[in-house]
C-alpha cells in the first residue's frame, strides 16, 4: 500500500482537500434522509464550554425538526464519530483504530478547558492541533468543544478519506485542514512557514501560528511531547495532551499527561475509567516494531 508523503525540504504547509473533490457535499445534503440530517443538527452554534458541547451531543437524537444547514453553519463531522465505545478500539482502516471512548472523554475534560477559555477571553479563535487524527473522531470532539480552527494530521489519509471525505455523512468546513503527514514532517513544514514570524499569541498575520491545544492520538516519548509543547503551544495558556511512554521507547504502556508550554506536567493518569492507557506506537521512531510500524505498514521514514 502506498501513502503519499511530502517531499523533504518542502517548507510550505499545504493541506489535502478536506472535502469530496468529485461531488459537492452541499448537493448531497438535500438527498439525505431525516435521520442523517438530525445527527448533524445541534452542534451548529459555536459552543462556549465543553460541558455545553457534551450536553448538545446528548440531545441530538431528540431533535424532531432540523433546520437546513448552510456552508457557514455546517459543523465538521466524521461518519466514524458514532462508532466509538468504552474500553474497546474499533478498526477504521489498516493503519487506524478508533480509540476507546475514554480517550475522547479525556479530550473533553475540564482540565483542558483553561486554554479554550483563555483564547475566548483574549478574543482569538481557539486553535487546535490534532496529531494522529485518523478517521477524524478526535477532530470532531475538538470541533464540538469550540475549536473551529484545527490542523489535523496523519501519515495515512485512508481513514480520513473514508469517513470524512467519501462518506455522505462526512463534512469538513473551511476552518479544518487535513495534512497527510507524520508529525515530524509536519513540524519541519511548520517551522518553514513560521521561520520569519514573531512569537506571540498565535493570531494570524505576522505572528507564529501557535496552538491553544495539541492532542496526540498515539504513544510518544516524553521528549517529543515536550518539543511540541515548547515550540507550538501558545506561550501564555497552551495545553498539550499526550499518551507518554512509561519508559523511553517502551510502547506497551503509556501514561496520559497534560503539559503546559514549558513541558511541565500538570496532570497525569495511568488508567482512565476502566481503560488502561495504551496506544499505537509512534511510527517515526526507529524503535517502533510490529504491524503498526515500518516496513509492515508502508510508512516511509524521513531521510
Short mmCIF file of C-alpha atoms in Angstrom, two decimals:
data_model
loop_
_atom_site.label_atom_id
_atom_site.label_comp_id
_atom_site.label_asym_id
_atom_site.label_seq_id
_atom_site.Cartn_x
_atom_site.Cartn_y
_atom_site.Cartn_z
CA UNK A 1 0.00 0.00 0.00
CA UNK A 2 1.33 3.38 -0.94
CA UNK A 3 0.82 6.58 1.02
CA UNK A 4 1.86 10.00 -0.21
CA UNK A 5 4.44 11.77 1.90
CA UNK A 6 5.63 15.33 1.46
CA UNK A 7 8.93 15.71 -0.31
CA UNK A 8 11.79 16.51 2.03
CA UNK A 9 12.60 20.19 2.23
CA UNK A 10 9.13 21.45 1.29
CA UNK A 11 8.64 24.34 3.71
CA UNK A 12 5.03 25.18 2.88
CA UNK A 13 2.16 23.67 4.81
CA UNK A 14 -0.35 22.62 2.20
CA UNK A 15 -3.38 20.68 3.47
CA UNK A 16 -5.00 17.99 1.41
CA UNK A 17 -8.52 18.70 0.23
CA UNK A 18 -10.83 18.32 3.22
CA UNK A 19 -13.95 17.71 1.14
CA UNK A 20 -15.05 15.38 -1.61
CA UNK A 21 -13.37 16.63 -4.79
CA UNK A 22 -15.78 14.82 -7.11
CA UNK A 23 -19.11 15.74 -5.57
CA UNK A 24 -20.17 18.81 -3.64
CA UNK A 25 -21.27 17.74 -0.18
CA UNK A 26 -23.85 20.53 -0.25
CA UNK A 27 -25.52 18.81 -3.19
CA UNK A 28 -25.65 15.59 -1.19
CA UNK A 29 -27.30 17.13 1.87
CA UNK A 30 -30.80 17.65 0.42
CA UNK A 31 -30.92 13.96 -0.53
CA UNK A 32 -30.09 12.81 2.99
CA UNK A 33 -32.90 11.29 4.96
CA UNK A 34 -34.28 12.78 8.14
CA UNK A 35 -32.17 10.67 10.49
CA UNK A 36 -28.91 11.64 8.80
CA UNK A 37 -29.76 15.33 8.95
CA UNK A 38 -30.78 15.16 12.59
CA UNK A 39 -27.44 13.61 13.55
CA UNK A 40 -25.66 16.71 12.31
CA UNK A 41 -28.07 19.21 13.85
CA UNK A 42 -27.50 20.61 17.29
CA UNK A 43 -23.78 21.36 17.00
CA UNK A 44 -24.19 24.28 14.61
CA UNK A 45 -23.87 27.06 17.13
CA UNK A 46 -20.44 27.99 18.49
CA UNK A 47 -20.23 26.11 21.77
CA UNK A 48 -18.55 28.09 24.52
CA UNK A 49 -17.77 25.37 27.05
CA UNK A 50 -17.02 21.62 26.89
CA UNK A 51 -19.93 20.81 29.20
CA UNK A 52 -22.28 22.50 26.76
CA UNK A 53 -20.78 20.51 23.90
CA UNK A 54 -21.40 17.23 25.69
CA UNK A 55 -24.92 18.27 26.60
CA UNK A 56 -25.61 19.19 22.98
CA UNK A 57 -24.38 15.79 21.84
CA UNK A 58 -26.75 14.05 24.24
CA UNK A 59 -29.76 15.94 22.88
CA UNK A 60 -29.10 15.42 19.16
CA UNK A 61 -31.26 12.33 18.90
CA UNK A 62 -34.24 14.09 20.49
CA UNK A 63 -34.48 16.91 17.95
CA UNK A 64 -37.55 16.48 15.75
CA UNK A 65 -37.32 19.21 13.11
CA UNK A 66 -33.77 20.01 11.97
CA UNK A 67 -33.20 23.32 10.24
CA UNK A 68 -31.42 23.34 6.88
CA UNK A 69 -27.67 23.78 7.18
CA UNK A 70 -25.64 26.21 5.10
CA UNK A 71 -21.92 26.32 4.34
CA UNK A 72 -21.49 28.85 7.14
CA UNK A 73 -23.18 26.74 9.81
CA UNK A 74 -22.48 23.11 8.94
CA UNK A 75 -20.17 21.63 11.57
CA UNK A 76 -17.31 19.23 10.99
CA UNK A 77 -18.49 15.64 11.03
CA UNK A 78 -16.84 12.25 10.69
CA UNK A 79 -19.07 9.29 9.93
CA UNK A 80 -16.91 7.33 12.39
CA UNK A 81 -17.92 9.55 15.32
CA UNK A 82 -20.79 7.35 16.47
CA UNK A 83 -18.69 4.15 16.28
CA UNK A 84 -16.64 4.81 19.43
CA UNK A 85 -17.36 2.72 22.53
CA UNK A 86 -15.97 2.32 26.03
CA UNK A 87 -12.85 0.17 26.65
CA UNK A 88 -12.73 -1.11 23.04
CA UNK A 89 -10.85 0.05 19.95
CA UNK A 90 -12.66 -0.13 16.60
CA UNK A 91 -10.78 -0.80 13.35
CA UNK A 92 -11.24 2.12 10.94
CA UNK A 93 -8.56 1.15 8.41
CA UNK A 94 -5.42 -0.93 8.23
CA UNK A 95 -3.46 1.85 9.93
CA UNK A 96 -6.13 3.41 12.13
CA UNK A 97 -8.12 2.35 15.16
CA UNK A 98 -10.91 4.43 16.65
CA UNK A 99 -9.77 4.77 20.25
CA UNK A 100 -11.89 3.72 23.24
CA UNK A 101 -14.41 6.35 24.29
CA UNK A 102 -12.35 7.05 27.42
CA UNK A 103 -9.86 8.84 25.14
CA UNK A 104 -12.46 11.26 23.82
CA UNK A 105 -13.84 11.83 27.32
CA UNK A 106 -10.32 12.85 28.38
CA UNK A 107 -10.03 15.30 25.49
CA UNK A 108 -13.35 16.79 26.65
CA UNK A 109 -12.27 17.04 30.29
CA UNK A 110 -12.36 20.23 32.32
CA UNK A 111 -8.59 20.10 32.75
CA UNK A 112 -8.10 21.22 29.16
CA UNK A 113 -10.75 23.92 29.37
CA UNK A 114 -8.39 26.65 30.60
CA UNK A 115 -6.76 27.02 27.19
CA UNK A 116 -10.10 27.39 25.45
CA UNK A 117 -11.41 29.92 27.97
CA UNK A 118 -8.19 31.92 27.75
CA UNK A 119 -8.41 32.09 23.95
CA UNK A 120 -12.01 33.29 24.12
CA UNK A 121 -11.10 35.86 26.77
CA UNK A 122 -8.34 37.23 24.53
CA UNK A 123 -10.80 37.48 21.61
CA UNK A 124 -8.94 34.98 19.43
CA UNK A 125 -10.34 31.95 17.66
CA UNK A 126 -9.34 28.83 19.62
CA UNK A 127 -6.90 26.81 17.52
CA UNK A 128 -6.12 23.10 17.90
CA UNK A 129 -3.57 20.66 16.50
CA UNK A 130 -4.87 17.08 16.20
CA UNK A 131 -1.88 14.74 15.76
CA UNK A 132 -2.77 11.28 14.50
CA UNK A 133 -6.28 12.36 13.54
CA UNK A 134 -7.07 9.03 11.87
CA UNK A 135 -10.77 8.84 10.99
CA UNK A 136 -11.46 12.33 12.35
CA UNK A 137 -13.21 11.32 15.59
CA UNK A 138 -10.82 13.31 17.78
CA UNK A 139 -11.13 16.19 15.31
CA UNK A 140 -14.90 16.20 15.78
CA UNK A 141 -14.52 16.10 19.57
CA UNK A 142 -12.32 19.19 19.35
CA UNK A 143 -14.72 20.90 16.96
CA UNK A 144 -17.67 20.27 19.29
CA UNK A 145 -15.65 21.80 22.13
CA UNK A 146 -15.47 25.02 20.14
CA UNK A 147 -12.15 24.62 18.32
CA UNK A 148 -13.20 25.66 14.82
CA UNK A 149 -9.63 26.25 13.60
CA UNK A 150 -7.97 22.82 13.51
CA UNK A 151 -4.90 21.39 11.83
CA UNK A 152 -5.50 17.62 11.67
CA UNK A 153 -2.68 15.38 10.50
CA UNK A 154 -1.99 11.70 9.98
CA UNK A 155 0.65 9.93 7.93
CA UNK A 156 -2.10 7.73 6.47
CA UNK A 157 -5.10 9.50 4.96
CA UNK A 158 -7.07 6.32 4.32
CA UNK A 159 -9.43 6.50 7.33
CA UNK A 160 -9.94 10.27 6.92
CA UNK A 161 -10.82 9.80 3.26
CA UNK A 162 -13.28 7.03 4.06
CA UNK A 163 -15.16 8.68 6.94
CA UNK A 164 -14.78 12.43 6.28
CA UNK A 165 -14.36 12.84 2.52
CA UNK A 166 -16.14 9.95 0.81
CA UNK A 167 -18.91 9.10 3.27
CA UNK A 168 -22.06 11.17 2.53
CA UNK A 169 -22.37 11.90 6.24
CA UNK A 170 -18.89 13.39 6.45
CA UNK A 171 -18.32 17.13 6.19
CA UNK A 172 -15.23 19.30 6.63
CA UNK A 173 -15.69 23.10 6.93
CA UNK A 174 -13.07 25.59 5.83
CA UNK A 175 -11.54 26.03 9.28
CA UNK A 176 -10.45 22.38 9.46
CA UNK A 177 -7.36 21.44 7.43
CA UNK A 178 -6.07 17.89 6.95
CA UNK A 179 -2.41 17.13 6.26
CA UNK A 180 -1.40 13.65 5.13
CA UNK A 181 1.89 13.94 7.02
CA UNK A 182 3.56 12.35 10.01
CA UNK A 183 4.23 14.67 12.93
CA UNK A 184 7.93 15.14 12.13
CA UNK A 185 7.32 16.21 8.54
CA UNK A 186 4.52 18.49 9.72
CA UNK A 187 6.86 20.07 12.27
CA UNK A 188 9.50 20.66 9.60
CA UNK A 189 6.97 22.42 7.38
CA UNK A 190 5.51 24.38 10.31
CA UNK A 191 8.99 25.64 11.11
CA UNK A 192 9.50 26.66 7.49
CA UNK A 193 6.19 28.50 7.38
CA UNK A 194 6.88 30.30 10.68
CA UNK A 195 10.61 30.94 10.36
CA UNK A 196 10.21 34.66 9.60
CA UNK A 197 7.42 35.40 12.06
CA UNK A 198 7.38 36.68 15.60
CA UNK A 199 6.35 34.64 18.62
CA UNK A 200 3.17 35.59 20.37
CA UNK A 201 -0.39 34.58 20.87
CA UNK A 202 -0.80 32.60 17.70
CA UNK A 203 -3.04 35.02 15.86
CA UNK A 204 -2.99 35.45 12.11
CA UNK A 205 -0.85 37.98 10.32
CA UNK A 206 2.86 38.16 11.08
CA UNK A 207 2.71 36.13 14.30
CA UNK A 208 3.61 32.48 14.65
CA UNK A 209 0.67 30.15 14.20
CA UNK A 210 0.64 28.73 17.72
CA UNK A 211 -1.97 26.38 19.13
CA UNK A 212 -4.14 26.66 22.22
CA UNK A 213 -4.31 22.88 22.49
CA UNK A 214 -2.37 19.97 20.99
CA UNK A 215 -3.69 16.40 21.19
CA UNK A 216 -1.61 13.32 20.37
CA UNK A 217 -3.58 10.20 19.46
CA UNK A 218 -0.66 7.75 19.53
CA UNK A 219 2.06 6.87 22.03
CA UNK A 220 5.08 9.18 22.13
CA UNK A 221 8.27 9.52 24.13
CA UNK A 222 8.34 12.35 26.65
CA UNK A 223 10.95 14.29 24.68
CA UNK A 224 8.70 14.58 21.61
CA UNK A 225 5.72 15.76 23.66
CA UNK A 226 7.89 18.38 25.36
CA UNK A 227 9.28 19.52 22.00
CA UNK A 228 5.80 20.13 20.57
CA UNK A 229 4.65 21.79 23.79
CA UNK A 230 7.58 24.21 23.93
CA UNK A 231 7.59 25.05 20.24
CA UNK A 232 3.97 25.02 19.05
CA UNK A 233 1.83 25.87 22.08
CA UNK A 234 0.55 29.33 22.93
CA UNK A 235 3.07 30.56 25.50
CA UNK A 236 0.50 32.03 27.87
CA UNK A 237 -2.12 29.31 28.20
CA UNK A 238 -1.44 26.42 25.78
CA UNK A 239 -2.06 22.81 26.84
CA UNK A 240 -0.86 19.53 25.32
CA UNK A 241 -2.47 16.13 25.94
CA UNK A 242 -0.46 13.03 25.04
CA UNK A 243 -0.05 9.36 26.00
CA UNK A 244 3.59 9.27 27.17
CA UNK A 245 5.55 6.02 27.27
CA UNK A 246 6.12 4.98 30.89
CA UNK A 247 9.74 4.30 29.88
CA UNK A 248 11.54 5.73 26.86
CA UNK A 249 10.83 3.65 23.73
CA UNK A 250 8.62 1.25 25.71
CA UNK A 251 5.49 1.05 23.56
CA UNK A 252 3.40 -1.35 25.65
CA UNK A 253 2.23 1.09 28.33
CA UNK A 254 1.61 4.83 28.49
CA UNK A 255 0.62 7.49 30.99
CA UNK A 256 -1.80 10.19 29.89
CA UNK A 257 -0.26 13.60 30.60
CA UNK A 258 -1.24 17.25 30.22
CA UNK A 259 1.67 19.66 29.71
CA UNK A 260 1.94 23.43 29.57
CA UNK A 261 4.04 25.37 27.05
CA UNK A 262 7.20 24.75 29.09
CA UNK A 263 6.72 20.99 29.04
CA UNK A 264 5.73 20.92 32.71
CA UNK A 265 3.35 18.09 33.60
CA UNK A 266 0.10 19.46 35.07
CA UNK A 267 -1.87 16.19 35.24
CA UNK A 268 -1.27 12.51 34.62
CA UNK A 269 -3.20 9.23 34.74
CA UNK A 270 -2.24 5.62 34.14
CA UNK A 271 -5.86 4.48 33.86
CA UNK A 272 -8.89 6.36 32.55
CA UNK A 273 -12.06 4.80 33.88
CA UNK A 274 -11.90 1.07 33.21
CA UNK A 275 -9.38 1.51 30.40
CA UNK A 276 -5.65 1.13 30.92
CA UNK A 277 -3.92 3.70 28.73
CA UNK A 278 -2.29 2.04 25.71
CA UNK A 279 -1.98 3.49 22.21
CA UNK A 280 -0.46 2.61 18.86
CA UNK A 281 3.28 3.37 18.71
CA UNK A 282 4.92 6.38 17.07
CA UNK A 283 5.71 5.21 13.52
CA UNK A 284 8.51 7.76 13.13
CA UNK A 285 10.69 6.13 15.80
CA UNK A 286 13.37 3.56 14.97
CA UNK A 287 12.27 1.51 17.98
CA UNK A 288 8.75 1.12 16.58
CA UNK A 289 8.27 -2.55 15.64
CA UNK A 290 5.37 -4.79 14.68
CA UNK A 291 2.34 -4.49 12.41
CA UNK A 292 1.80 -0.78 13.16
CA UNK A 293 5.34 0.09 12.06
CA UNK A 294 7.58 0.13 9.00
CA UNK A 295 8.11 -1.87 6.90
CA UNK A 296 4.82 -3.70 7.52
CA UNK A 297 2.53 -0.65 7.19
CA UNK A 298 4.21 1.04 4.21
CA UNK A 299 5.39 4.06 6.19
CA UNK A 300 8.48 5.79 4.81
CA UNK A 301 10.72 7.37 7.42
CA UNK A 302 12.34 10.76 6.89
CA UNK A 303 15.68 10.51 5.14
#
